[in-house]
């Protein structure tokens, strides 16, 4: 595929090979973004998202890059500079949780993996984006959306308090970074999904979690990745031009 040397709307979505990130990548491409989706190890899934986008005439590129490794993030952004042009939008979507456990059964290594991927990874990706988007650095502005979770405020007791705490950090990060770069042409917002049908629940050892818990959701159903992606796309767009530091719940009332 021939990639344009410089597209006007360039999006990096981390963890775009599956789940919510893949839905964001597909929707963004339909909306005219040239899309770079990063992934951790599932190259086949990433290639399928790229093929779906390019098959419809869009522009997409998949890059393997672990957001928990700073050098990988630096390489990811450099590859986008070279092949798509200056990034105008970032979605910090890549996130992990580990097997359901109580805090008194967690070790430091597990907590470190969750915080490194979910929190430090988002910081380092945002750093690279701000260096390219900020008018302070000669950029033309842009938009960043972080994936939080309703877990940040519900706490996920008995499941993954470490994960919930990582999303609490994302909420604070969203507010702080939004204020820091608001006068530099960059808006920073978050989307806080409730219980969404993706395979993240299988990595917690509970693949049927959505259906098991849906009666407790006010709308009595789980959400779809596309429903989350639509909120993300709105926050990236000029339709939300006066919105920064905000978090939108996409949680069926939960
Ligand atoms: P998912 O289905 O498990 O997909 C995770 C994606 O992230 C995959 O593309 C995976 O790549 C990638 N990834 C994982 N670790 C990575 C790393 N270290 N570096 C780069 N990419 C990495 O997850 P999801 O349910 O779509 O969740 C997406 C985001 O929404 C996460 O931040 C999650 O916390 C948040 N969220 C989800 C829910 C929910 O109910 N699903 C609710 C609230 C918030 P590979 O395909 O290569 O493995």
Short mmCIF file of N, CA and C and ligand atoms in Angstrom, two decimals, residues 14-22 38-43 45-46 65-68 92-97 117-118 147-151 163 167 191-201 203 209-210 225 228, ligand 1:
data_model
loop_
_atom_site.label_atom_id
_atom_site.label_comp_id
_atom_site.label_asym_id
_atom_site.label_seq_id
_atom_site.Cartn_x
_atom_site.Cartn_y
_atom_site.Cartn_z
N UNK A 14 -3.22 3.53 20.47
CA UNK A 14 -2.44 2.43 21.02
C UNK A 14 -3.38 1.26 21.32
N UNK A 15 -2.89 0.05 21.12
CA UNK A 15 -3.75 -1.12 21.32
C UNK A 15 -4.93 -1.10 20.35
N UNK A 16 -4.63 -0.86 19.09
CA UNK A 16 -5.70 -0.77 18.08
C UNK A 16 -5.95 -2.07 17.35
N UNK A 17 -5.36 -3.15 17.80
CA UNK A 17 -5.54 -4.42 17.09
C UNK A 17 -6.83 -5.13 17.47
N UNK A 18 -7.33 -4.85 18.67
CA UNK A 18 -8.52 -5.58 19.14
C UNK A 18 -9.41 -4.65 19.96
N UNK A 19 -10.62 -5.12 20.23
CA UNK A 19 -11.51 -4.47 21.19
C UNK A 19 -11.82 -3.02 20.86
N UNK A 20 -11.81 -2.19 21.90
CA UNK A 20 -12.19 -0.78 21.76
C UNK A 20 -11.23 -0.06 20.81
N UNK A 21 -9.94 -0.36 20.90
CA UNK A 21 -8.96 0.32 20.03
C UNK A 21 -9.20 0.03 18.57
N UNK A 22 -9.57 -1.20 18.25
CA UNK A 22 -9.85 -1.56 16.85
C UNK A 22 -11.08 -0.81 16.35
N UNK A 38 -1.20 0.74 17.08
CA UNK A 38 -0.13 -0.05 17.65
C UNK A 38 -0.71 -1.31 18.28
N UNK A 39 0.15 -2.29 18.46
CA UNK A 39 -0.29 -3.53 19.10
C UNK A 39 0.88 -4.11 19.88
N UNK A 40 0.56 -5.06 20.76
CA UNK A 40 1.61 -5.67 21.58
C UNK A 40 2.20 -6.90 20.90
N UNK A 41 1.35 -7.90 20.58
CA UNK A 41 1.89 -9.13 20.01
C UNK A 41 1.00 -9.78 18.97
N UNK A 42 -0.24 -9.32 18.86
CA UNK A 42 -1.20 -10.00 17.99
C UNK A 42 -1.18 -9.39 16.60
N UNK A 43 -0.15 -9.75 15.85
CA UNK A 43 0.03 -9.14 14.54
C UNK A 43 -1.12 -9.45 13.58
N UNK A 45 -4.28 -9.91 14.24
CA UNK A 45 -5.43 -9.03 14.51
C UNK A 45 -5.16 -7.62 14.00
N UNK A 46 -3.95 -7.14 14.20
CA UNK A 46 -3.60 -5.79 13.73
C UNK A 46 -3.70 -5.72 12.21
N UNK A 65 4.48 -2.15 19.14
CA UNK A 65 5.18 -1.29 20.10
C UNK A 65 4.54 -1.49 21.47
N UNK A 66 5.34 -1.88 22.42
CA UNK A 66 4.86 -2.08 23.79
C UNK A 66 4.88 -0.73 24.50
N UNK A 67 3.71 -0.24 24.90
CA UNK A 67 3.67 1.10 25.53
C UNK A 67 4.39 1.12 26.87
N UNK A 68 4.66 -0.05 27.44
CA UNK A 68 5.38 -0.11 28.71
C UNK A 68 6.89 0.05 28.52
N UNK A 92 -4.86 7.15 23.93
CA UNK A 92 -4.17 6.25 24.85
C UNK A 92 -5.15 5.16 25.26
N UNK A 93 -5.21 4.11 24.44
CA UNK A 93 -6.20 3.05 24.65
C UNK A 93 -5.60 1.78 25.22
N UNK A 94 -4.34 1.46 24.90
CA UNK A 94 -3.73 0.20 25.35
C UNK A 94 -3.83 0.12 26.87
N UNK A 95 -4.35 -0.99 27.35
CA UNK A 95 -4.47 -1.15 28.79
C UNK A 95 -4.62 -2.62 29.12
N UNK A 96 -4.17 -2.98 30.31
CA UNK A 96 -4.24 -4.38 30.74
C UNK A 96 -4.84 -4.49 32.14
N UNK A 97 -5.39 -5.66 32.40
CA UNK A 97 -5.67 -6.07 33.77
C UNK A 97 -5.19 -7.50 33.92
N UNK A 117 2.08 -0.29 32.28
CA UNK A 117 1.37 -0.25 30.99
C UNK A 117 0.31 0.85 30.98
N UNK A 118 -0.55 0.85 31.99
CA UNK A 118 -1.72 1.72 31.93
C UNK A 118 -1.40 3.18 32.22
N UNK A 147 -8.20 6.48 27.70
CA UNK A 147 -9.21 5.51 28.13
C UNK A 147 -9.09 5.30 29.63
N UNK A 148 -10.09 5.82 30.34
CA UNK A 148 -10.19 5.58 31.77
C UNK A 148 -11.08 4.35 31.96
N UNK A 149 -11.80 4.30 33.05
CA UNK A 149 -12.75 3.22 33.31
C UNK A 149 -13.64 3.66 34.46
N UNK A 150 -14.89 3.19 34.46
CA UNK A 150 -15.75 3.42 35.63
C UNK A 150 -15.12 2.78 36.86
N UNK A 151 -14.22 1.82 36.65
CA UNK A 151 -13.53 1.18 37.77
C UNK A 151 -12.79 2.21 38.62
N UNK A 163 -5.84 -2.30 38.91
CA UNK A 163 -6.32 -1.76 37.63
C UNK A 163 -7.18 -0.51 37.86
N UNK A 167 -6.57 3.50 36.65
CA UNK A 167 -7.51 4.36 35.92
C UNK A 167 -7.82 5.63 36.72
N UNK A 191 -12.47 9.09 28.16
CA UNK A 191 -13.72 8.34 28.10
C UNK A 191 -13.63 7.24 29.15
N UNK A 192 -14.73 7.09 29.88
CA UNK A 192 -14.76 6.14 30.98
C UNK A 192 -15.80 5.06 30.69
N UNK A 193 -15.37 3.96 30.07
CA UNK A 193 -16.34 2.91 29.74
C UNK A 193 -16.77 2.14 30.98
N UNK A 194 -17.98 1.58 30.88
CA UNK A 194 -18.44 0.66 31.92
C UNK A 194 -18.00 -0.75 31.56
N UNK A 195 -18.96 -1.65 31.41
CA UNK A 195 -18.62 -3.04 31.11
C UNK A 195 -18.91 -3.28 29.63
N UNK A 196 -17.85 -3.50 28.88
CA UNK A 196 -17.93 -3.54 27.42
C UNK A 196 -17.55 -4.93 26.92
N UNK A 197 -18.25 -5.39 25.88
CA UNK A 197 -17.94 -6.70 25.30
C UNK A 197 -16.61 -6.67 24.55
N UNK A 198 -15.52 -7.07 25.23
CA UNK A 198 -14.22 -7.27 24.57
C UNK A 198 -13.55 -8.45 25.29
N UNK A 199 -12.40 -8.85 24.78
CA UNK A 199 -11.72 -10.00 25.40
C UNK A 199 -10.87 -9.61 26.61
N UNK A 200 -10.93 -8.34 27.05
CA UNK A 200 -10.14 -7.97 28.25
C UNK A 200 -10.60 -8.78 29.46
N UNK A 201 -11.89 -9.13 29.50
CA UNK A 201 -12.42 -9.85 30.67
C UNK A 201 -11.84 -11.26 30.76
N UNK A 203 -8.80 -11.98 30.06
CA UNK A 203 -7.48 -11.88 30.69
C UNK A 203 -7.58 -11.74 32.20
N UNK A 209 -17.82 -12.23 31.98
CA UNK A 209 -18.10 -11.20 32.99
C UNK A 209 -19.22 -10.25 32.57
N UNK A 210 -19.25 -9.88 31.29
CA UNK A 210 -20.26 -8.89 30.87
C UNK A 210 -21.66 -9.46 31.08
N UNK A 225 -17.88 -2.00 21.77
CA UNK A 225 -16.67 -1.20 21.49
C UNK A 225 -17.03 0.00 20.62
N UNK A 228 -18.29 2.98 22.59
CA UNK A 228 -17.20 3.72 23.23
C UNK A 228 -16.45 4.55 22.17
P1 LIG B 1 -8.57 -5.73 24.86
O1 LIG B 1 -9.73 -6.21 24.09
O2 LIG B 1 -7.92 -6.63 25.86
O3 LIG B 1 -7.46 -5.19 23.83
C1 LIG B 1 -6.28 -4.68 24.35
C2 LIG B 1 -5.51 -4.02 23.23
O4 LIG B 1 -4.35 -3.40 23.82
C3 LIG B 1 -4.97 -5.00 22.21
O5 LIG B 1 -4.93 -4.33 20.96
C4 LIG B 1 -3.56 -5.30 22.71
O6 LIG B 1 -2.66 -5.69 21.68
C5 LIG B 1 -3.17 -3.95 23.24
N1 LIG B 1 -2.14 -3.97 24.28
C6 LIG B 1 -2.14 -4.63 25.47
N2 LIG B 1 -1.01 -4.37 26.14
C7 LIG B 1 -0.28 -3.52 25.37
C8 LIG B 1 0.98 -2.91 25.49
N3 LIG B 1 1.75 -3.11 26.59
N4 LIG B 1 1.44 -2.12 24.49
C9 LIG B 1 0.68 -1.91 23.39
N5 LIG B 1 -0.52 -2.46 23.20
C10 LIG B 1 -1.00 -3.26 24.18
O7 LIG B 1 -8.95 -4.39 25.68
P2 LIG B 1 -10.26 -3.44 25.59
O8 LIG B 1 -11.32 -4.05 26.41
O9 LIG B 1 -10.53 -3.08 24.19
O10 LIG B 1 -9.73 -2.18 26.41
C11 LIG B 1 -9.21 -1.02 25.78
C12 LIG B 1 -9.09 0.06 26.83
O11 LIG B 1 -10.38 0.34 27.37
C13 LIG B 1 -8.19 -0.30 28.01
O12 LIG B 1 -7.47 0.84 28.42
C14 LIG B 1 -9.17 -0.72 29.07
O13 LIG B 1 -8.66 -0.55 30.37
C15 LIG B 1 -10.31 0.23 28.79
N6 LIG B 1 -11.60 -0.23 29.33
C16 LIG B 1 -12.17 -1.38 28.87
C17 LIG B 1 -13.38 -1.81 29.44
C18 LIG B 1 -14.07 -3.07 29.00
O14 LIG B 1 -15.07 -3.47 29.65
N7 LIG B 1 -13.64 -3.73 27.94
C19 LIG B 1 -13.99 -1.05 30.45
C20 LIG B 1 -13.37 0.12 30.87
C21 LIG B 1 -12.18 0.53 30.30
P3 LIG B 1 -2.54 -7.24 21.17
O15 LIG B 1 -3.77 -7.49 20.33
O16 LIG B 1 -1.27 -7.27 20.39
O17 LIG B 1 -2.51 -8.10 22.41
#
